[in-house]
Short mmCIF file of C-alpha atoms in Angstrom, two decimals:
data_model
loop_
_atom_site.label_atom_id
_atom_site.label_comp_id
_atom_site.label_asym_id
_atom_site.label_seq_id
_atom_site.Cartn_x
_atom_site.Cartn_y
_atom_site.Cartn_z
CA UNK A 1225 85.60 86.57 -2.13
CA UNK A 1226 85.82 83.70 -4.75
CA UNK A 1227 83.40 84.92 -7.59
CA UNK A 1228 84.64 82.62 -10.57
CA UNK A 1229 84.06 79.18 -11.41
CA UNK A 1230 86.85 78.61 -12.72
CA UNK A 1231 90.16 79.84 -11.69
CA UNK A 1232 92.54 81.41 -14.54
CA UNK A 1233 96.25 80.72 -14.13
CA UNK A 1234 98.75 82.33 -16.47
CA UNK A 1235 100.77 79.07 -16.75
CA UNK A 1236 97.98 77.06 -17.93
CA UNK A 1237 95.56 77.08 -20.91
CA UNK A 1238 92.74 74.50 -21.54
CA UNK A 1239 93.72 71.02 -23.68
CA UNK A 1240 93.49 71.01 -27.36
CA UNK A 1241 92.31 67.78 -28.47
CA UNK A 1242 93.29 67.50 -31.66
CA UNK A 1243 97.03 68.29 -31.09
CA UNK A 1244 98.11 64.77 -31.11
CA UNK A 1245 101.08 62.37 -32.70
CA UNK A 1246 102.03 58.90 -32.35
CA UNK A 1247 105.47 58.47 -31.04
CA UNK A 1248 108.12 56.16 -30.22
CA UNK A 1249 108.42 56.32 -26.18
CA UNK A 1250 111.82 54.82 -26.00
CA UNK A 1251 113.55 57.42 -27.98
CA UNK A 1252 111.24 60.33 -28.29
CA UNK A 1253 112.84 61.37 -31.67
CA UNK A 1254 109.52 62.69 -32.78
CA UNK A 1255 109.73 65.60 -30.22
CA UNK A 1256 112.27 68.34 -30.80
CA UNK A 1257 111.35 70.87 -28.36
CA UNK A 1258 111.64 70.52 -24.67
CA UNK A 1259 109.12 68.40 -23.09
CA UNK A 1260 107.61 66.86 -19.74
CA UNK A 1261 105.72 63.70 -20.60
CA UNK A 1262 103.61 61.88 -18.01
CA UNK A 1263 102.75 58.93 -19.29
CA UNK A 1264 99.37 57.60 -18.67
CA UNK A 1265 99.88 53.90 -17.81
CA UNK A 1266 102.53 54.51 -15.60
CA UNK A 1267 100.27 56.54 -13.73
CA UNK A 1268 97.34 54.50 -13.60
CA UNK A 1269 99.31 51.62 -12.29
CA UNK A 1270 100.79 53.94 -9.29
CA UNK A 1271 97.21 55.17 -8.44
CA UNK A 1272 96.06 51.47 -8.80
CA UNK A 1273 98.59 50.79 -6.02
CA UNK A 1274 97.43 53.45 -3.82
CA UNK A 1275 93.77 52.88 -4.11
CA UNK A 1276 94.37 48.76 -2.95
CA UNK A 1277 96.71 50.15 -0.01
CA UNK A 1278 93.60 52.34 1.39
CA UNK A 1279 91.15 49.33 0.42
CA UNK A 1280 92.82 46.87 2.21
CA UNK A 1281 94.32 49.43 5.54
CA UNK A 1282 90.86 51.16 5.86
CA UNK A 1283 92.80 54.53 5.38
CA UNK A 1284 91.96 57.39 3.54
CA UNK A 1285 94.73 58.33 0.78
CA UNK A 1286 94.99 61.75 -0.92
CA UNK A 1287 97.02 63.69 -3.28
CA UNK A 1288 99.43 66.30 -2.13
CA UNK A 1289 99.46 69.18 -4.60
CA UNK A 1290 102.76 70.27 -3.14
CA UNK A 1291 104.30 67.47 -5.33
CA UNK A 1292 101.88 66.91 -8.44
CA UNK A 1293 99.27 69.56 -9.98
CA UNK A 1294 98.64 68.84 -13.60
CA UNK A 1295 94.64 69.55 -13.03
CA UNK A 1296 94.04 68.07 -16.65
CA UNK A 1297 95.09 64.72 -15.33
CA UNK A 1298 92.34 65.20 -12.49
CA UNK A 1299 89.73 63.12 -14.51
CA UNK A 1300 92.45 59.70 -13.95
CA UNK A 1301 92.64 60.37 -10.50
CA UNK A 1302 89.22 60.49 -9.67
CA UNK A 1303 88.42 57.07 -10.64
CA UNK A 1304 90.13 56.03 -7.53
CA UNK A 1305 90.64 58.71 -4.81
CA UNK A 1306 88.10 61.40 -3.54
CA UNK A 1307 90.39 64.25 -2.07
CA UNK A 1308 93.42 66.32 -2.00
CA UNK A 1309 95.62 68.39 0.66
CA UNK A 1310 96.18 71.52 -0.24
CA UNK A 1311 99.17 74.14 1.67
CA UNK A 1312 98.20 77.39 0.30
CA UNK A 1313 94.99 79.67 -1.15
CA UNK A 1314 95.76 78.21 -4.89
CA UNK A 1315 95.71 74.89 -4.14
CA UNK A 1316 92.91 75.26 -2.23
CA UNK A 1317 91.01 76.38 -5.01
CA UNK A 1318 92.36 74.25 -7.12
CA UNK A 1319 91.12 71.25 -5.06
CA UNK A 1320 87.56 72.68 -4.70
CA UNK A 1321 87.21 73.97 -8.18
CA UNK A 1322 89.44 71.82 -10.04
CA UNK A 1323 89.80 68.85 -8.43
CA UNK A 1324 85.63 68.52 -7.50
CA UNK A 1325 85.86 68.49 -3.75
CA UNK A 1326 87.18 71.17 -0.76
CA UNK A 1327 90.95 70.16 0.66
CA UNK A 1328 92.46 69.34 3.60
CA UNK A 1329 94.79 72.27 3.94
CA UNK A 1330 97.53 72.87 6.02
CA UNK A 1331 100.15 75.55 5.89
CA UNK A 1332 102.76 76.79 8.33
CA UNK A 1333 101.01 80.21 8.52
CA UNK A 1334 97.14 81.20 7.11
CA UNK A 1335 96.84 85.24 6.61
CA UNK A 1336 94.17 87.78 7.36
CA UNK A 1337 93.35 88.46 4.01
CA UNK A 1338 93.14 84.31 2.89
CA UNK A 1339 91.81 82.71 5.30
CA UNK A 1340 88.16 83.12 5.05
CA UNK A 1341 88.13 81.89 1.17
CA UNK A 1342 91.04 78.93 2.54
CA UNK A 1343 88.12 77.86 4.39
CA UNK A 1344 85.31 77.76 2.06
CA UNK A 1345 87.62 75.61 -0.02
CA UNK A 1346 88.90 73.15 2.57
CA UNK A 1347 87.02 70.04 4.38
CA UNK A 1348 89.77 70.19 6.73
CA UNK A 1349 91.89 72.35 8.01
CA UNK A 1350 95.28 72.22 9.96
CA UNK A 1351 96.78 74.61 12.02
CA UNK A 1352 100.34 74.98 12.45
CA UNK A 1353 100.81 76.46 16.21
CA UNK A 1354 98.42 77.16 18.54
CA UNK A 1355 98.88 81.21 18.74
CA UNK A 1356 97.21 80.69 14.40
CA UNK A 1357 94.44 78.54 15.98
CA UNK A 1358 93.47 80.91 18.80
CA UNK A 1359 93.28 83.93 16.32
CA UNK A 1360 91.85 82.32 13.46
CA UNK A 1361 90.18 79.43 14.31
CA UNK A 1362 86.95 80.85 15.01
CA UNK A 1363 86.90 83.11 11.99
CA UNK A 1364 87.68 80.15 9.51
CA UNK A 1365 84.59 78.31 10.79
CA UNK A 1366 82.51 81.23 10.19
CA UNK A 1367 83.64 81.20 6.85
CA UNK A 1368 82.59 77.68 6.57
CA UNK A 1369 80.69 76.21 9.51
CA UNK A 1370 81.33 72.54 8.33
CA UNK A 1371 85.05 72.78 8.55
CA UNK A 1372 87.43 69.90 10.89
CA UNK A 1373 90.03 71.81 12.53
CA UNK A 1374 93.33 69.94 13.23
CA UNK A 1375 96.71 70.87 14.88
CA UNK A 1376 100.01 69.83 13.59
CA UNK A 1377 102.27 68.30 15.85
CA UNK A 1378 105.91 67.60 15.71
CA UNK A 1379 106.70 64.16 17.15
CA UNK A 1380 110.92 65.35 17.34
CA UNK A 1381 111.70 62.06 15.26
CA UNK A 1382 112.13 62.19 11.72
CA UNK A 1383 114.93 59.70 9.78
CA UNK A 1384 115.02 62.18 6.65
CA UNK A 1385 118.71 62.55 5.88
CA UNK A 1386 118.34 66.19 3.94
CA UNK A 1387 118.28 69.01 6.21
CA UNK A 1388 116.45 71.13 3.81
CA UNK A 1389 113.47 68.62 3.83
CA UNK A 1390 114.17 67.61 7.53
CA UNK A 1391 110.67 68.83 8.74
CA UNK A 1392 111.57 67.86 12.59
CA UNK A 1393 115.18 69.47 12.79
CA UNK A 1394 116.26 70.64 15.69
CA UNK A 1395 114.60 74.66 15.65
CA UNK A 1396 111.66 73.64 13.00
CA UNK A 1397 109.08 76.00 12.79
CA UNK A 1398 106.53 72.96 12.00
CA UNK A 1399 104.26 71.72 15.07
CA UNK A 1400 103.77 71.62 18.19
CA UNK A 1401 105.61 69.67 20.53
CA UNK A 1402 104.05 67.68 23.20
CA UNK A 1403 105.36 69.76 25.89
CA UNK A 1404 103.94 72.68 24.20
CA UNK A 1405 99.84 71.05 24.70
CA UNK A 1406 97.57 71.65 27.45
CA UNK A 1407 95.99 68.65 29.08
CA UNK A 1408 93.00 69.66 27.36
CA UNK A 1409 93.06 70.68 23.50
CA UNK A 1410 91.46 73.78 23.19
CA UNK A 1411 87.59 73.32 21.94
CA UNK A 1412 87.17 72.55 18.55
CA UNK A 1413 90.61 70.86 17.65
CA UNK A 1414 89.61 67.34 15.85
CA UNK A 1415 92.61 66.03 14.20
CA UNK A 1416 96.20 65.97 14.41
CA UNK A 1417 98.66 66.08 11.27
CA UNK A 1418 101.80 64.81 11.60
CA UNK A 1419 104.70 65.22 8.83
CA UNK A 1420 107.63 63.47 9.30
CA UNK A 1421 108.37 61.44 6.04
CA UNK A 1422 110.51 62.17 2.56
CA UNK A 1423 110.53 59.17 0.31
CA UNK A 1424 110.65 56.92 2.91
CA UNK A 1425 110.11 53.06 3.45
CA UNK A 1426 107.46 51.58 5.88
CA UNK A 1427 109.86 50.53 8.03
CA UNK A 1428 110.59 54.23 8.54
CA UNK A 1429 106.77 55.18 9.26
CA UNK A 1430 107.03 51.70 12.37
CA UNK A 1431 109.93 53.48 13.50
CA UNK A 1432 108.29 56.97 13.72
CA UNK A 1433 105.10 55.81 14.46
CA UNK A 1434 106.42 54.88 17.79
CA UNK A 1435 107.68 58.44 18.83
CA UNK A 1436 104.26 59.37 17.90
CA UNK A 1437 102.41 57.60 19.73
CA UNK A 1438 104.84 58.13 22.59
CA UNK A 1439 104.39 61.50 22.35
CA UNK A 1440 100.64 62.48 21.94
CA UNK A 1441 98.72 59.28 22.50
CA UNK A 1442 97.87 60.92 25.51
CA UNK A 1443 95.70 63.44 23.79
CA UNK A 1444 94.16 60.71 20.85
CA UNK A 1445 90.67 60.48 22.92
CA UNK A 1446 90.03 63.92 22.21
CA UNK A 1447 90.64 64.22 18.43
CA UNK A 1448 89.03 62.08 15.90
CA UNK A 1449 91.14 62.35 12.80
CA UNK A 1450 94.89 61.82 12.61
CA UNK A 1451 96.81 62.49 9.45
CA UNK A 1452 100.52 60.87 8.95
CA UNK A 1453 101.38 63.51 5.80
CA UNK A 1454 103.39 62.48 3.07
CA UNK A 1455 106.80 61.11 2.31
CA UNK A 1456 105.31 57.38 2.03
CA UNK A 1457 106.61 55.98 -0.98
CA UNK A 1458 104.59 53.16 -1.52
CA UNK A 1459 104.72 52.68 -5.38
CA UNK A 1460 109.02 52.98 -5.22
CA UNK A 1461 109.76 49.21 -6.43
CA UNK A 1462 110.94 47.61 -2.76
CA UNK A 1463 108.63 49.61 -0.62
CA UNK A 1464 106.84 47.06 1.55
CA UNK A 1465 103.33 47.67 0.91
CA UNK A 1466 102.00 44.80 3.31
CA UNK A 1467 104.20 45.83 6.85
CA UNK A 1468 102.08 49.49 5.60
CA UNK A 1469 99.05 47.73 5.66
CA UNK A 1470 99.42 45.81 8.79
CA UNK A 1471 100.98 48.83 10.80
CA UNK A 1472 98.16 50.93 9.54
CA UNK A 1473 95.86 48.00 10.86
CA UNK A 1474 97.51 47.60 14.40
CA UNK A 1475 96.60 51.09 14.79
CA UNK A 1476 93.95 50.94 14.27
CA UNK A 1477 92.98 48.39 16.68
CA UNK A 1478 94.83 50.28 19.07
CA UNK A 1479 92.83 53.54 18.61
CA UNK A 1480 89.50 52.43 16.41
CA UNK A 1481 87.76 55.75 16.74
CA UNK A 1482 90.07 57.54 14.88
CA UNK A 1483 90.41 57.88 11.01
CA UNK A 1484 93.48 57.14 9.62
CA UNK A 1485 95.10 60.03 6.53
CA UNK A 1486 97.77 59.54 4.55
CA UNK A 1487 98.62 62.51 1.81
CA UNK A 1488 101.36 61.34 -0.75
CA UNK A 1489 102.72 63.01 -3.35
CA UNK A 1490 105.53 61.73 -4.82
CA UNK A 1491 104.02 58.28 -4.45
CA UNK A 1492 101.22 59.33 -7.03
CA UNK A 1493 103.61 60.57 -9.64
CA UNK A 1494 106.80 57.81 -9.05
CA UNK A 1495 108.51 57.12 -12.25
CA UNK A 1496 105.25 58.75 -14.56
CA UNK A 1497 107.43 59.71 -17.09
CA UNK A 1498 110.70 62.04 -18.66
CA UNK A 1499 111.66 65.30 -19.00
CA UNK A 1500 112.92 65.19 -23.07
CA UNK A 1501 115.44 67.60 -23.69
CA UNK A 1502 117.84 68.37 -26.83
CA UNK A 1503 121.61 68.97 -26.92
CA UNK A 1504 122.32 72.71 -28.52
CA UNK A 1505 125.95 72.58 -28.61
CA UNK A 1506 128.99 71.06 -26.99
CA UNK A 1507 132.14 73.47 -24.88
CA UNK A 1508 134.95 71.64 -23.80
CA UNK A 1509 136.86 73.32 -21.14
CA UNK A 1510 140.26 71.89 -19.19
CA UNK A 1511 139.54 68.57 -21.25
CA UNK A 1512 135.91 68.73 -19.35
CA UNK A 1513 133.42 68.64 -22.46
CA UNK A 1514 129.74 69.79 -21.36
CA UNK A 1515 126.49 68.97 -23.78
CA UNK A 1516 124.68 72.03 -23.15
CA UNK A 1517 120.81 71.40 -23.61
CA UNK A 1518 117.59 73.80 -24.43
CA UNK A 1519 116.32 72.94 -20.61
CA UNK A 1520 117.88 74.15 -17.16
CA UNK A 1521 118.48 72.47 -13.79
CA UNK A 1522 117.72 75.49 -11.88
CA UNK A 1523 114.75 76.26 -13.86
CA UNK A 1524 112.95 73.17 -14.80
CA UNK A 1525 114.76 70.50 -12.57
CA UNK A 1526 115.39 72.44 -9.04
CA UNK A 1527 115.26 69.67 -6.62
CA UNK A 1528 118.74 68.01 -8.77
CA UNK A 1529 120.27 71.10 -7.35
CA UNK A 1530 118.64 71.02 -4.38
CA UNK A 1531 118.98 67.72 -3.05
CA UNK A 1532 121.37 67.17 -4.72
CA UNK A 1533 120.66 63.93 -6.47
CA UNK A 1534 122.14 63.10 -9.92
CA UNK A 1535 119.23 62.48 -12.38
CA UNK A 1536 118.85 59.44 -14.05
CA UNK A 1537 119.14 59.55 -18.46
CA UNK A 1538 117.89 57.30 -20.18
CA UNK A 1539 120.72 54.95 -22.21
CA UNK A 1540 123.31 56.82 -20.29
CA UNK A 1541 125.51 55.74 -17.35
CA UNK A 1542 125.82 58.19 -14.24
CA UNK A 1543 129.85 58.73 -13.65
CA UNK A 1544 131.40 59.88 -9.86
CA UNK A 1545 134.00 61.74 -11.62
CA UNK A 1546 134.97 63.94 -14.53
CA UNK A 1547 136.75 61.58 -16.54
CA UNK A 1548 136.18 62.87 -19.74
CA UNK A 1549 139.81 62.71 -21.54
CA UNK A 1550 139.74 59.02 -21.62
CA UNK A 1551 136.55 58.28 -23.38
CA UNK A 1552 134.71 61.17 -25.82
CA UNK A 1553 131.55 59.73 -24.97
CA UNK A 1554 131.69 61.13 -21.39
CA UNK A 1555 130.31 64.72 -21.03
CA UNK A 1556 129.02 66.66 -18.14
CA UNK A 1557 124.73 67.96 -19.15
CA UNK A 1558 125.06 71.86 -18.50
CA UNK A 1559 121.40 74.13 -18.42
CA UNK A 1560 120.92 76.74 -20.45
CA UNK A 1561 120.71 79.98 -17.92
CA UNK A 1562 123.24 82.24 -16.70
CA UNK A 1563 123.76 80.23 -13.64
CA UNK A 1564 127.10 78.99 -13.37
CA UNK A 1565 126.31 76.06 -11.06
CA UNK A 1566 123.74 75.00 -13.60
CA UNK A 1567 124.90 71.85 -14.37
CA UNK A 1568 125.71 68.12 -13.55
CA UNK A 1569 128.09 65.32 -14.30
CA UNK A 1570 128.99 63.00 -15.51
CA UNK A 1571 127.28 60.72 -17.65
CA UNK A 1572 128.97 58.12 -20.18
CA UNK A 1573 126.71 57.84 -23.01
CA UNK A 1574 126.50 54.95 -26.14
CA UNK A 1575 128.33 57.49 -28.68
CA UNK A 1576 129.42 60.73 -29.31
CA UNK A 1577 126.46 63.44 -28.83
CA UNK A 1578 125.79 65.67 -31.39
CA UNK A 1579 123.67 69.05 -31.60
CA UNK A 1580 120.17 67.63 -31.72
CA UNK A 1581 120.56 64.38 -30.15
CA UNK A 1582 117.41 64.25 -27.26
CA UNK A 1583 118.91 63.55 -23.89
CA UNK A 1584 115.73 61.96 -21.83
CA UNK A 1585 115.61 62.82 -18.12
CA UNK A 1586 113.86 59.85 -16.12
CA UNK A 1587 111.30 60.59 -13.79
CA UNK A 1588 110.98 64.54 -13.61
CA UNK A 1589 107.19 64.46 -12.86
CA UNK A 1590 107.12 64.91 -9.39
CA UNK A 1591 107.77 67.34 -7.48
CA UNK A 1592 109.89 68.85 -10.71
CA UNK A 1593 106.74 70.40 -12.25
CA UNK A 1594 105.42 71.91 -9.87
CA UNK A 1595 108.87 73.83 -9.17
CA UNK A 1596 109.62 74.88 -12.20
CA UNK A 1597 110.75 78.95 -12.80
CA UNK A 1598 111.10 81.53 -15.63
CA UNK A 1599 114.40 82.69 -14.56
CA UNK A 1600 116.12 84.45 -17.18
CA UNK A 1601 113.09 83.91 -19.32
CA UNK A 1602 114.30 80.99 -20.62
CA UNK A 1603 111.92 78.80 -22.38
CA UNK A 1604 109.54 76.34 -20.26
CA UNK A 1605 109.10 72.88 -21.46
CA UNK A 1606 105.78 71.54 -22.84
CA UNK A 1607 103.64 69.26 -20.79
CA UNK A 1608 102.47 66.26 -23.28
CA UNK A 1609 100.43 63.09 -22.08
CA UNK A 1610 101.66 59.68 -23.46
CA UNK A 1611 98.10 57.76 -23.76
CA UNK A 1612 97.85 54.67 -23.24
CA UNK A 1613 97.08 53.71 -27.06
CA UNK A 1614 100.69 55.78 -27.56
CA UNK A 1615 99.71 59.60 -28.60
CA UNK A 1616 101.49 61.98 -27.05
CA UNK A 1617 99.08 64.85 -26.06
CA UNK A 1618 100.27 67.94 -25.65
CA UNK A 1619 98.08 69.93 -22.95
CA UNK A 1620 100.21 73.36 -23.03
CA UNK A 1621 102.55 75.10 -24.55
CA UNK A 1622 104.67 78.04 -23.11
CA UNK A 1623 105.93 81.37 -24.70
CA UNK A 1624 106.42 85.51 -24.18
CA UNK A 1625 103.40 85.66 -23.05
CA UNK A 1626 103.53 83.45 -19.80
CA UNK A 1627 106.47 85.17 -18.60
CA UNK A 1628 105.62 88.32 -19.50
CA UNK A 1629 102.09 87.65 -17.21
CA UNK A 1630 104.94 86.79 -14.17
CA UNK A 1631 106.29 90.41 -14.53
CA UNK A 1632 102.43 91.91 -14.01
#
């Protein structure tokens, strides 16, 4: 049972209002200590976006947890968007308690001992295979009669080029296929979800819309909800907001009784802001010379590994190859755990580093916080908010204590 208000986490403690300074957000020399900074302008102008996309399609847009979480930025995004999607107990909670309002939750599979206080948090809720709704179904809406229950289904089309993010590869354990469905959905089944999307274009979401439809418009009169998941990227600079709009529109007109979700995540937090790091000393090895820096790629930037994808610093140009004997201003940025693939190169940079020097990490909001480990204990970065009237906020802090609570 969920007896508290509020939920405690051990990464988190409430803001502290008077911990602010003025700083200079093109070099960050004010900061010495590792940092994540979301900056609040940024982010109002991405939500801004968002919110006129839904206006004008008629759709409802939400924020995927799974990508963005800072709960103390909650207040900002509910000037313009009234729910979340949630894939697990937490961020079910988090929604409902946090957040103001119950989720739309999906995950791949709901246990015994969650699912009744999953559904007392959720609006929605999405099954992942039809054995989970059979068992559970009926359970989670006596936990909470007023819940929508959905199915996800798995279209076999996705243009995501990552296998590890490829949620319609070949043996996925997302969905159901449309071979898999009775004629008639079992009672009770409102809504279908349907993921198929990683930072992708609207072009991409014509493209898959079609296998969609192709494959389950056969079963739309029955449901009354269809969500299209995440992976739109419609505040990334040369994302075509208006073929969104209209596609969203044309299917609307194809299927009117339905309503229309879309859950981004990395949309809401595109570009929002750096990770600031500091250079703690300098190797060179076989003429390779690494900056080693008081922040890890494993630990606090896991989807640069992951990917892979080469992070963007700021003032710094992003090499193909190791080319450091010709130019001392070329060095390779290497974390500071016990990894040894915890690194990346190369970048050329303006001069010379020295021990000290910040190194600025573009865009590490989303996705990247939300990821983050202790591994090796190392220390976490601060979370700060740049305000729009420039003081930097910082909402937590990290120390012994937090990982010492991940070893309870």
């Amino acid at each position: 049972m969920i007896r508290d208000k509020k939920i405690t986490f051990a990464m988190i403690l409430m803001i502290n209002n008077d911990n602010m300074i003025t700083v200079d957000s093109t070099t960050f020399n004010e900061i010495s200590r590792p940092t994540y900074i979301l900056e609040e302008s940024r982010l109002r102008r991405n939500i801004q976006t968002i919110a006129s996309v839904a206006q004008r399609s008629g759709a409802e847009i939400i924020l995927a947890f799974k990508a963005f979480a800072l709960w103390k930025t909650f207040p900002i995004f509910r000037e313009y968007i009234g729910a979340t999607t949630a894939s697990s107990l937490s961020e079910a909670r988090l929604a409902f308690e946090e957040f103001g309002s119950p989720a739309h939750t999906y995950s791949p599979a709901y246990t015994d001992y969650e699912i009744d206080d999953i559904a007392r948090c959720s609006s929605h809720l999405t099954f992942n295979s039809l054995s989970q709704y059979s068992r559970l179904a009926s359970r989670a809406l006596s936990a909470n009669p007023n819940l929508s229950l959905g199915l996800r289904v798995n279209p076999e089309y996705s243009e995501v080029g990552t296998a590890l993010y490829n949620p319609c590869a070949p043996g996925t354990r997302f969905g159901v296929m449309s071979s898999q469905l009775p004629h008639q959905l079992p009672q009770g089944i409102s809504g279908f979800h349907c993921h198929c999307h990683c930072e992708s274009g609207a072009d991409v979401f014509v493209r898959t819309l079609s296998h969609i439809e192709e494959h389950f418009s056969p079963w739309f009169g029955q449901i009354k909800w269809i969500n299209f998941g995440g992976g739109h990227l419609m505040t990334r600079r040369d994302y075509d907001t208006d073929l969104l709009v209209r596609t969203l529109h044309s299917f609307h007109d194809r299927y009117p009784h339905l309503h229309i979700i879309l859950e981004p995540g990395s949309a809401f937090a595109w570009q929002t802001g750096p990770l600031v790091a500091q250079v703690v000393d300098i190797v060179e090895n076989r003429s390779i010379r690494t900056a080693i820096v008081n922040v890890s790629f494993t630990c606090h930037m896991p989807d640069c590994l992951e990917m892979p994808y080469q992070p963007a610093i700021r003032n710094a140009e992003s090499l193909q190859l190791d080319d450091h004997a010709a130019d001392p201003r070329v060095y390779r940025i290497g974390g500071n755990s016990c990894l040894s693939g915890d690194f990346m190169g190369s970048w050329r940079f303006p001069h010379p580093l020295q021990v000290g020097d910040n190194v600025i990490f573009e865009d590490m909001l989303h996705y990247t916080t939300v990821k983050t480990n202790l591994f090796n204990g190392i220390s976490h970065p601060s979370i700060a908010l740049l305000h729009t009237n420039g003081q930097l906020e910082t909402l937590r802090e990290y120390g012994y204590d937090d990982y010492r609570a991940r070893m309870d």
